[in-house]
Coordinates of C-alpha atoms in Angstrom, one line a residue:
X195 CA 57.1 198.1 92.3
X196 CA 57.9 195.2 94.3
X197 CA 54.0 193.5 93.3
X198 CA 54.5 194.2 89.5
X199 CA 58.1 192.3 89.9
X200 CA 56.8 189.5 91.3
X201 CA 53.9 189.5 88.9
X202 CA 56.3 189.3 85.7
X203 CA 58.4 186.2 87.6
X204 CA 55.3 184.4 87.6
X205 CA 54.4 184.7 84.3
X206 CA 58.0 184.2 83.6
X207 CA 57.7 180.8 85.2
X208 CA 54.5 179.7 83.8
X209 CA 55.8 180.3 80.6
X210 CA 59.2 177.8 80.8
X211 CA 56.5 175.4 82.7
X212 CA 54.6 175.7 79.1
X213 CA 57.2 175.0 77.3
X214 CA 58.8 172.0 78.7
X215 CA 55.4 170.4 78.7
X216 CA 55.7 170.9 75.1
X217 CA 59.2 169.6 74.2
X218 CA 58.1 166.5 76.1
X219 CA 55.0 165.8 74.2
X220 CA 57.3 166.3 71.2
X221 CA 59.9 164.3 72.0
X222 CA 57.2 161.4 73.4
X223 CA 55.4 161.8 70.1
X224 CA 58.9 161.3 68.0
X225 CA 60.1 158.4 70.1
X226 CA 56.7 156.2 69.5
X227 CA 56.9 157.2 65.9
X228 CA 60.9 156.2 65.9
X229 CA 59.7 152.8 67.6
X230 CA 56.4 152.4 65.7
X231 CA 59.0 152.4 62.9
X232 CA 61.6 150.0 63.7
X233 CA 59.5 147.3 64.2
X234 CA 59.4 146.2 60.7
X235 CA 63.4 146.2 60.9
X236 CA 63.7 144.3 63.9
X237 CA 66.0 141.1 63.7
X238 CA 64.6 137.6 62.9
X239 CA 64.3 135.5 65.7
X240 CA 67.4 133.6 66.3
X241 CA 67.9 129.9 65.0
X242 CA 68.6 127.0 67.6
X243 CA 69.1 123.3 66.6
X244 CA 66.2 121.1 68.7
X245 CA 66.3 117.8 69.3
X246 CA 63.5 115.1 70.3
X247 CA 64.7 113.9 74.3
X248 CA 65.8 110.1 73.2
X249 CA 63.5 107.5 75.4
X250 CA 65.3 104.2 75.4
X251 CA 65.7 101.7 77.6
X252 CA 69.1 101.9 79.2
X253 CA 71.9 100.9 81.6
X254 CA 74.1 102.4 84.0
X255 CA 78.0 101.7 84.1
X256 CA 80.2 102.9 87.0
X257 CA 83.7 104.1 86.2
X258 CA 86.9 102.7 87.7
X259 CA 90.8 103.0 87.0
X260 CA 92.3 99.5 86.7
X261 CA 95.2 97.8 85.8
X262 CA 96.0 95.3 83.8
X263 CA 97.7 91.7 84.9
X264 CA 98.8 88.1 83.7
X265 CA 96.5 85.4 84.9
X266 CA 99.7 83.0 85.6
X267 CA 102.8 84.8 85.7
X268 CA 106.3 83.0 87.0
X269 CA 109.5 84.5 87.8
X270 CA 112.0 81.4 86.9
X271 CA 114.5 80.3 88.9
X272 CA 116.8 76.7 88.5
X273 CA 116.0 74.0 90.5
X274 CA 119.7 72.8 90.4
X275 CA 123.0 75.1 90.6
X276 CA 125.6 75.1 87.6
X277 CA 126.7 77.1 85.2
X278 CA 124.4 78.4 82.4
X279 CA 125.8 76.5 79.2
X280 CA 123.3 78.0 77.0
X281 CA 119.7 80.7 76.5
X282 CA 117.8 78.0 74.5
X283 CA 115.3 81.1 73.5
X284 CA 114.2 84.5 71.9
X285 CA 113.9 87.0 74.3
X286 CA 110.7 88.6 74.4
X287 CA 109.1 85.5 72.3
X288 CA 105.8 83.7 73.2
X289 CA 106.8 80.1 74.2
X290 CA 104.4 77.2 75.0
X291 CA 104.2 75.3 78.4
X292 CA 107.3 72.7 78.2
X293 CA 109.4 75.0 75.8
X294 CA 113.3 74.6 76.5
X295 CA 114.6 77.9 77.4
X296 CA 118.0 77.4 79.7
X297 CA 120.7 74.7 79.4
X298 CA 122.8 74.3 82.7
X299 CA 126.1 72.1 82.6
X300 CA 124.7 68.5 82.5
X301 CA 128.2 66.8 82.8
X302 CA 128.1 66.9 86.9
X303 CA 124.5 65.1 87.1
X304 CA 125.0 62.9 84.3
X305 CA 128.2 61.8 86.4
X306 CA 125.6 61.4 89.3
X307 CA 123.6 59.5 87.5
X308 CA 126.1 56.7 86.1
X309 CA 127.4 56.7 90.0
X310 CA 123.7 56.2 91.3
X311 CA 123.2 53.5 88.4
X312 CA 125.9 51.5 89.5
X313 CA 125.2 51.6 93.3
X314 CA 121.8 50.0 92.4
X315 CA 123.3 47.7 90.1
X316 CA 125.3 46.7 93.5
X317 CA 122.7 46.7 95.5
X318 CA 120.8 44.7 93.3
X319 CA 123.3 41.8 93.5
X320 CA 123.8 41.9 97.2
X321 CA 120.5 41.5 97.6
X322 CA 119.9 38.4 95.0
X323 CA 123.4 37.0 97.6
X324 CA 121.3 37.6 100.6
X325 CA 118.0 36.4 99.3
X326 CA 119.4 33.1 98.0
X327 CA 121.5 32.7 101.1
X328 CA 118.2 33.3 102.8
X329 CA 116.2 30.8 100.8
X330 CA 119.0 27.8 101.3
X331 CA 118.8 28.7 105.0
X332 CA 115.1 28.4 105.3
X333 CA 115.9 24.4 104.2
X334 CA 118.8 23.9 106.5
X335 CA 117.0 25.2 109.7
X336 CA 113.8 22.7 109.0
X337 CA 116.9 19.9 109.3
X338 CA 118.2 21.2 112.0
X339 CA 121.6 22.1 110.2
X340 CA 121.9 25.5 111.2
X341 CA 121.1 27.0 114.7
X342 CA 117.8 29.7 114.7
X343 CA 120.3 32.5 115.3
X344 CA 121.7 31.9 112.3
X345 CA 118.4 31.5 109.8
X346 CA 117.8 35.1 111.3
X347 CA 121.0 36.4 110.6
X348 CA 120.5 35.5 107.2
X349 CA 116.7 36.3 106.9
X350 CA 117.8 40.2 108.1
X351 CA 120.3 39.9 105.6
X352 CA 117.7 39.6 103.0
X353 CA 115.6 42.3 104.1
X354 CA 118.0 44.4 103.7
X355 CA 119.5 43.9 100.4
X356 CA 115.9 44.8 99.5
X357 CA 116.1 47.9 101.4
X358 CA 119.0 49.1 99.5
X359 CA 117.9 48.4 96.5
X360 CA 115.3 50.4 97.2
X361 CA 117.5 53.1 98.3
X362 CA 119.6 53.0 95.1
X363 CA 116.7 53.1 92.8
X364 CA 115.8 56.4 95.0
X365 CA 119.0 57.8 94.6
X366 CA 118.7 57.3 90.9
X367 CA 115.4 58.5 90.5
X368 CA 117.1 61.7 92.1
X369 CA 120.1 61.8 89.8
X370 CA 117.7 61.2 86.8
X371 CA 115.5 64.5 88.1
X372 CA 118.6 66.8 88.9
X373 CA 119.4 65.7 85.3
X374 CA 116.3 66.9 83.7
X375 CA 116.1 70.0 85.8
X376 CA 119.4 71.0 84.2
X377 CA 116.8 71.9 81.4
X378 CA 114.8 75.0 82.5
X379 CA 111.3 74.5 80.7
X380 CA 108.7 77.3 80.5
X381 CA 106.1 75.8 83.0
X382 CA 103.1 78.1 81.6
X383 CA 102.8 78.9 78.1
X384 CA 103.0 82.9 77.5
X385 CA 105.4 85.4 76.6
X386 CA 109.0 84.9 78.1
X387 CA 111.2 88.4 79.4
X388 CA 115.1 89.5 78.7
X389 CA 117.0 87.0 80.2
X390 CA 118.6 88.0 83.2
X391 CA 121.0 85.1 83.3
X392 CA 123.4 84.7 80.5
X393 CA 126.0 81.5 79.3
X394 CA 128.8 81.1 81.4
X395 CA 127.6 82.6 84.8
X396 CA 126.7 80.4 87.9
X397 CA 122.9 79.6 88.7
X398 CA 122.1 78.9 92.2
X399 CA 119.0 76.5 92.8
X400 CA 116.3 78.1 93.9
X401 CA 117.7 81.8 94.0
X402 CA 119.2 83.1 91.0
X403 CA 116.4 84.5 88.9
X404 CA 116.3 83.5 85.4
X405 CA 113.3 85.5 83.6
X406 CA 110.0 85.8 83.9
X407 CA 107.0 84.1 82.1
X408 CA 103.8 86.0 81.7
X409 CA 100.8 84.1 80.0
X410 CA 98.6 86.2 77.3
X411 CA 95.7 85.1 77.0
X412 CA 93.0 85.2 78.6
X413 CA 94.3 88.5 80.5
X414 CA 93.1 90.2 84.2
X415 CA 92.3 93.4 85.1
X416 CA 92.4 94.9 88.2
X417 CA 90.2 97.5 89.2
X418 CA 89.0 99.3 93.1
X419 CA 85.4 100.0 93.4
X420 CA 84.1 102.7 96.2
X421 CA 81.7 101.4 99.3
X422 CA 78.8 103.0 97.6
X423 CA 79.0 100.7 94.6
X424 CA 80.1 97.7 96.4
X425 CA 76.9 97.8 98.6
X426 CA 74.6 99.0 95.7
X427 CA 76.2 95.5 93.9
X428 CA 75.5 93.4 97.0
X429 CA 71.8 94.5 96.8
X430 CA 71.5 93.5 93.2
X431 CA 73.3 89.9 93.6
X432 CA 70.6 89.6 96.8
X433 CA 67.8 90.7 95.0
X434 CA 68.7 87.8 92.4
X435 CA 68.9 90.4 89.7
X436 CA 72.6 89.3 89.2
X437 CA 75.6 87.2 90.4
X438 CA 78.1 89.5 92.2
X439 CA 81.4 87.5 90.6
X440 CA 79.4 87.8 86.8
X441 CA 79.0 91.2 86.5
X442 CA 80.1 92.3 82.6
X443 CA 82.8 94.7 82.5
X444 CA 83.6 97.5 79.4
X445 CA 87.4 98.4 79.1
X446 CA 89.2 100.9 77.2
X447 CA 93.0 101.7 77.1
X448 CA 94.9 105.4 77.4
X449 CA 94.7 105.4 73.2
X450 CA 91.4 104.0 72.4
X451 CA 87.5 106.1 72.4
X452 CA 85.7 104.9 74.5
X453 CA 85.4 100.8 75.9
X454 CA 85.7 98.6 73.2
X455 CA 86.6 95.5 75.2
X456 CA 83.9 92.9 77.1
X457 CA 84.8 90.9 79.7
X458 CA 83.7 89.8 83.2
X459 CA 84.3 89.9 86.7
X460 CA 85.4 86.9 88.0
X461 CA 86.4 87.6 91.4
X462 CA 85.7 90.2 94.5
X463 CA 87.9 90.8 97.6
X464 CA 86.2 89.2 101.0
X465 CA 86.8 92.5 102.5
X466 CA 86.9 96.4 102.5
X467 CA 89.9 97.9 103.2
X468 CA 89.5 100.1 105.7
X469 CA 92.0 102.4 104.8
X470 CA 91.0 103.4 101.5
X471 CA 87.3 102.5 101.8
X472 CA 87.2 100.0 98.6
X473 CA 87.4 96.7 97.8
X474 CA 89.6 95.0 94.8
X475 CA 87.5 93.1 92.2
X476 CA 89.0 91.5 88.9
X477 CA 87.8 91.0 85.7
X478 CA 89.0 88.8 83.2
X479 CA 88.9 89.7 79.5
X480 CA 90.0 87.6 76.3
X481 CA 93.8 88.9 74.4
X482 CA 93.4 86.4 71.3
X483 CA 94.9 90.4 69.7
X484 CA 97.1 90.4 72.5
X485 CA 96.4 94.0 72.9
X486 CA 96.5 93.9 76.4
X487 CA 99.9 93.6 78.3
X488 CA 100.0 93.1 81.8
X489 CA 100.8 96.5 83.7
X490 CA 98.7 98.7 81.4
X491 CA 96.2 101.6 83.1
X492 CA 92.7 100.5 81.8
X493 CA 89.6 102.6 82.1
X494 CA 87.1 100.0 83.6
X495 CA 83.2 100.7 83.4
X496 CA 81.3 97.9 85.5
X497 CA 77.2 97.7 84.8
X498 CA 75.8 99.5 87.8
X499 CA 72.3 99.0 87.5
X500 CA 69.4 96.6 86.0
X501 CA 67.7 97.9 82.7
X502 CA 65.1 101.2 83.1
X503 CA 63.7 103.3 80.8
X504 CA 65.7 106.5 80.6
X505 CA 65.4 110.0 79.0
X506 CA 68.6 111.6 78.0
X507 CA 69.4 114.5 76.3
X508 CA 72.5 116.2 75.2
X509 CA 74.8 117.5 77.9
X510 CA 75.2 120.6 75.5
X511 CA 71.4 121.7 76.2
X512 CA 71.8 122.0 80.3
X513 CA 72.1 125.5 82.0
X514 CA 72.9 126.2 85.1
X515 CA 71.3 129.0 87.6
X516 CA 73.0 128.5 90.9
X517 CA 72.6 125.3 92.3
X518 CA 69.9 124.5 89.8
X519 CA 70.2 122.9 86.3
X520 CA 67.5 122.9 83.3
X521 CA 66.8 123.5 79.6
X522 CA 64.9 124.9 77.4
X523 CA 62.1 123.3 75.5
X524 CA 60.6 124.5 72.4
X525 CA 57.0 125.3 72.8
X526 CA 53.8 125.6 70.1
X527 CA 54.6 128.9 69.2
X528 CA 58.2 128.4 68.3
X529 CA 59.3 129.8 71.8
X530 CA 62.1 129.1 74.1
X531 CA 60.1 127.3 77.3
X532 CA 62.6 126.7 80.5
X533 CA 62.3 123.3 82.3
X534 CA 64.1 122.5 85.5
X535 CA 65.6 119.5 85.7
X536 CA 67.2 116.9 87.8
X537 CA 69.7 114.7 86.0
X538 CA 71.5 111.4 86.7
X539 CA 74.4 109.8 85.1
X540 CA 75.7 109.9 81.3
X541 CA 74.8 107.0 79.7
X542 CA 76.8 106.9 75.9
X543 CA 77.8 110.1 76.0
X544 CA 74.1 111.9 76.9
X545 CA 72.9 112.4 80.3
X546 CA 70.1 111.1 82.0
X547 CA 67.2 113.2 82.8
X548 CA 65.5 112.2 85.6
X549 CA 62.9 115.1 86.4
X550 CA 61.5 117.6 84.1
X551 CA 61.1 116.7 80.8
X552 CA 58.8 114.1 79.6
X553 CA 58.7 111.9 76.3
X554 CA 58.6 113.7 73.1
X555 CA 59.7 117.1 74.2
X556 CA 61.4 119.1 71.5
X557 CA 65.2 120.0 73.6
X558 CA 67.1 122.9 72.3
X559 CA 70.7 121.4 72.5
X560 CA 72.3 123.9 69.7
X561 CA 72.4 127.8 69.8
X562 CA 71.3 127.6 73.4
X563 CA 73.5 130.8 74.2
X564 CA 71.2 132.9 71.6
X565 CA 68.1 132.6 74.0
X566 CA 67.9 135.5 76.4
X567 CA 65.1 134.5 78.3
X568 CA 62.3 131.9 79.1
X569 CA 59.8 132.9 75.8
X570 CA 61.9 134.3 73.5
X571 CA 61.5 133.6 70.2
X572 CA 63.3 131.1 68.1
X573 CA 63.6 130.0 64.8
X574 CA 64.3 125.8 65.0
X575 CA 66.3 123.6 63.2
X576 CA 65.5 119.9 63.8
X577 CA 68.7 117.5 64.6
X578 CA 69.9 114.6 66.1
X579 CA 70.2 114.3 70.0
X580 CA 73.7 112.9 69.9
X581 CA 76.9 114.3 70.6
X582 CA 79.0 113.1 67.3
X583 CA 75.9 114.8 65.5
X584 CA 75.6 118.0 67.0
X585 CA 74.5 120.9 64.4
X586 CA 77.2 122.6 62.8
X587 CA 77.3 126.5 62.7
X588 CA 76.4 126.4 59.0
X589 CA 73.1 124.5 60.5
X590 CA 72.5 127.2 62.5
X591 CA 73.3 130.2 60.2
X592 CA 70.9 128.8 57.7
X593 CA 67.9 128.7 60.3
X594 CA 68.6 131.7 61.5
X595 CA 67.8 133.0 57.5
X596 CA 64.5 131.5 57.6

């Protein structure tokens, strides 16, 4: 009993042993036949905009924040004290070097000045008195008329009615100047401020502040640059590849694309400062638009390097995978090819390649997020390798038709 039971489990599990061997076989045999048919349904490969990597001869500007300052500007203050008769200008005007723009009271100095006139007028006369007296004495001591102590008396007299006539054309001379300075004159020509001094209140020389005067054009700009660049500059200006106080300059303000504005620098500090680790250069840059005005941020680019050839490709076409970066390249067979690459700066708004790619490679820098992996497929769509030109999604739609 017990050797026919275990005889019939045995064939019991032979049997299911059969039979899952055959579903398998079936279901192998369907799912190569369901694959085997999809194949002719399986989606187009998708379409990428490619660009040829630009080779060009290039070069390199740093970036800086700067601001932007007056080459002469003067805060204005009397040179005589009265009381402000009159604002002789248009607040917030331009005004040329010599232009009238305060009146002090001139009835005090011109009073000085008809006082100092007629000292020297006085003086003048005493001193014809003592030179005549002088001369008539020179003739009266060669006769013995008059003792020596006399002559000199009379000779010292002289001398010093000259003196004071000299003194009292000084002292006119200084009445006529306190008279003139009772007209402020703009002593730069630029554009003059609010004035901060109206008629009828006091001046004091030399401390009450009038307005300021800032000229126009040309214009500065001030601008920090880092160790790093200031030593890479110093090796360039040594080299003899260029002066270190004539380097060109682009500038752009807070509302404008890009730098539209050339100038040069013109001057760099004769130190580091230690606490910040940079030095101050200047640049100066022409206004004739006046579209600068001193205190403005400006967005300074300096030329960093001498002229190399460069390849640069689209900033749009570089992965990253960790700490590396790279593209892909289109290959013969219309594949996506990965290229590791080590890049430098951006140069015009694409970035500098410099490992990894090589002139004439085709750079997919559109529909890069469609490719899965290094070989895979692609259906290209030839475009520029600029930013403003980029390929559209239309672009890409239609290649992906194709």
């Amino acid at each position: 009993m017990n050797i026919r039971s275990v005889s019939i489990n045995s064939s019991i599990r032979l049997s299911l042993v059969a039979i899952g061997l055959a579903a398998a076989i079936a279901l192998a045999g369907s799912g190569c036949s369901s694959d085997a048919a999809a194949n002719p349904d399986a989606p187009p490969a998708p379409g990428v905009g490619v660009a040829t990597v630009v080779d060009t001869p290039v070069r390199q500007w740093d970036e800086f924040s700067g601001r932007i300052a007056a080459v002469e500007s003067v805060e204005l203050r009397p040179r005589v004290s009265g009381y402000v008769q009159r604002v002789a200008y248009d607040e917030g005007s331009e005004v040329e070097k010599g232009d009238l723009l305060f009146v002090i009271d001139q009835r005090p100095y011109r009073a000085a000045l008809d006082q100092a006139e007629a000292q020297l007028e006085r003086a003048r006369a005493e001193a014809r008195l003592s030179r005549n007296q002088h001369t008539r004495a020179q003739s009266l001591v060669e006769a013995r008329a008059i003792s020596r102590e006399e002559f000199e008396t009379r000779r010292a007299a002289s001398a010093e009615g000259a003196a004071g006539v000299r003194a009292a054309e000084a002292a006119v001379a200084a009445a006529r100047l306190d008279l003139q300075f009772t007209e402020v004159r703009a002593p730069v020509a630029g554009r003059a401020g609010r004035a901060l001094v109206t008629a009828g209140n006091l001046a004091q020389a030399d401390a009450t502040l009038l307005t300021t005067v800032v000229s126009q054009d040309p214009v500065h700009v001030h601008f920090d640059a880092d160790e790093r660049a200031f030593l890479r500059y110093q090796a360039l200006s040594r080299s003899g590849a260029r002066d270190a106080t004539s380097n060109p300059v682009r500038v752009g303000l807070m509302d404008e694309e890009g730098h539209p504005h050339a100038g040069t620098v013109d001057f760099v500090d004769n130190r580091v400062d230690s606490a910040t680790g940079t030095v101050r250069a200047r640049a100066v840059l022409p206004n004739p638009d006046r579209v600068f005005t001193p205190g403005l941020f400006a967005r300074v680019q300096l030329e960093g390097s001498a002229e190399f050839d460069a390849l640069l490709v689209d900033d749009k076409a570089v992965l990253t995978d960790q700490d590396r970066k790279y593209v892909y390249v289109l290959g013969d067979d219309n594949t996506a090819q990965r290229r590791d690459v080590t890049l430098g700066r951006v140069v015009d708004g694409l970035r500098v390649v410099e490992t990894g790619l090589e002139s004439g490679d085709q750079v997919i820098v559109a529909g890069v997020q469609k490719v899965f992996f290094p070989g895979m497929p692609v259906a290209p769509e030839q475009v520029a390798m600029t930013p403003e030109q980029a390929p559209d999604a239309a672009v890409i739609a239609a290649a992906a038709t194709r």
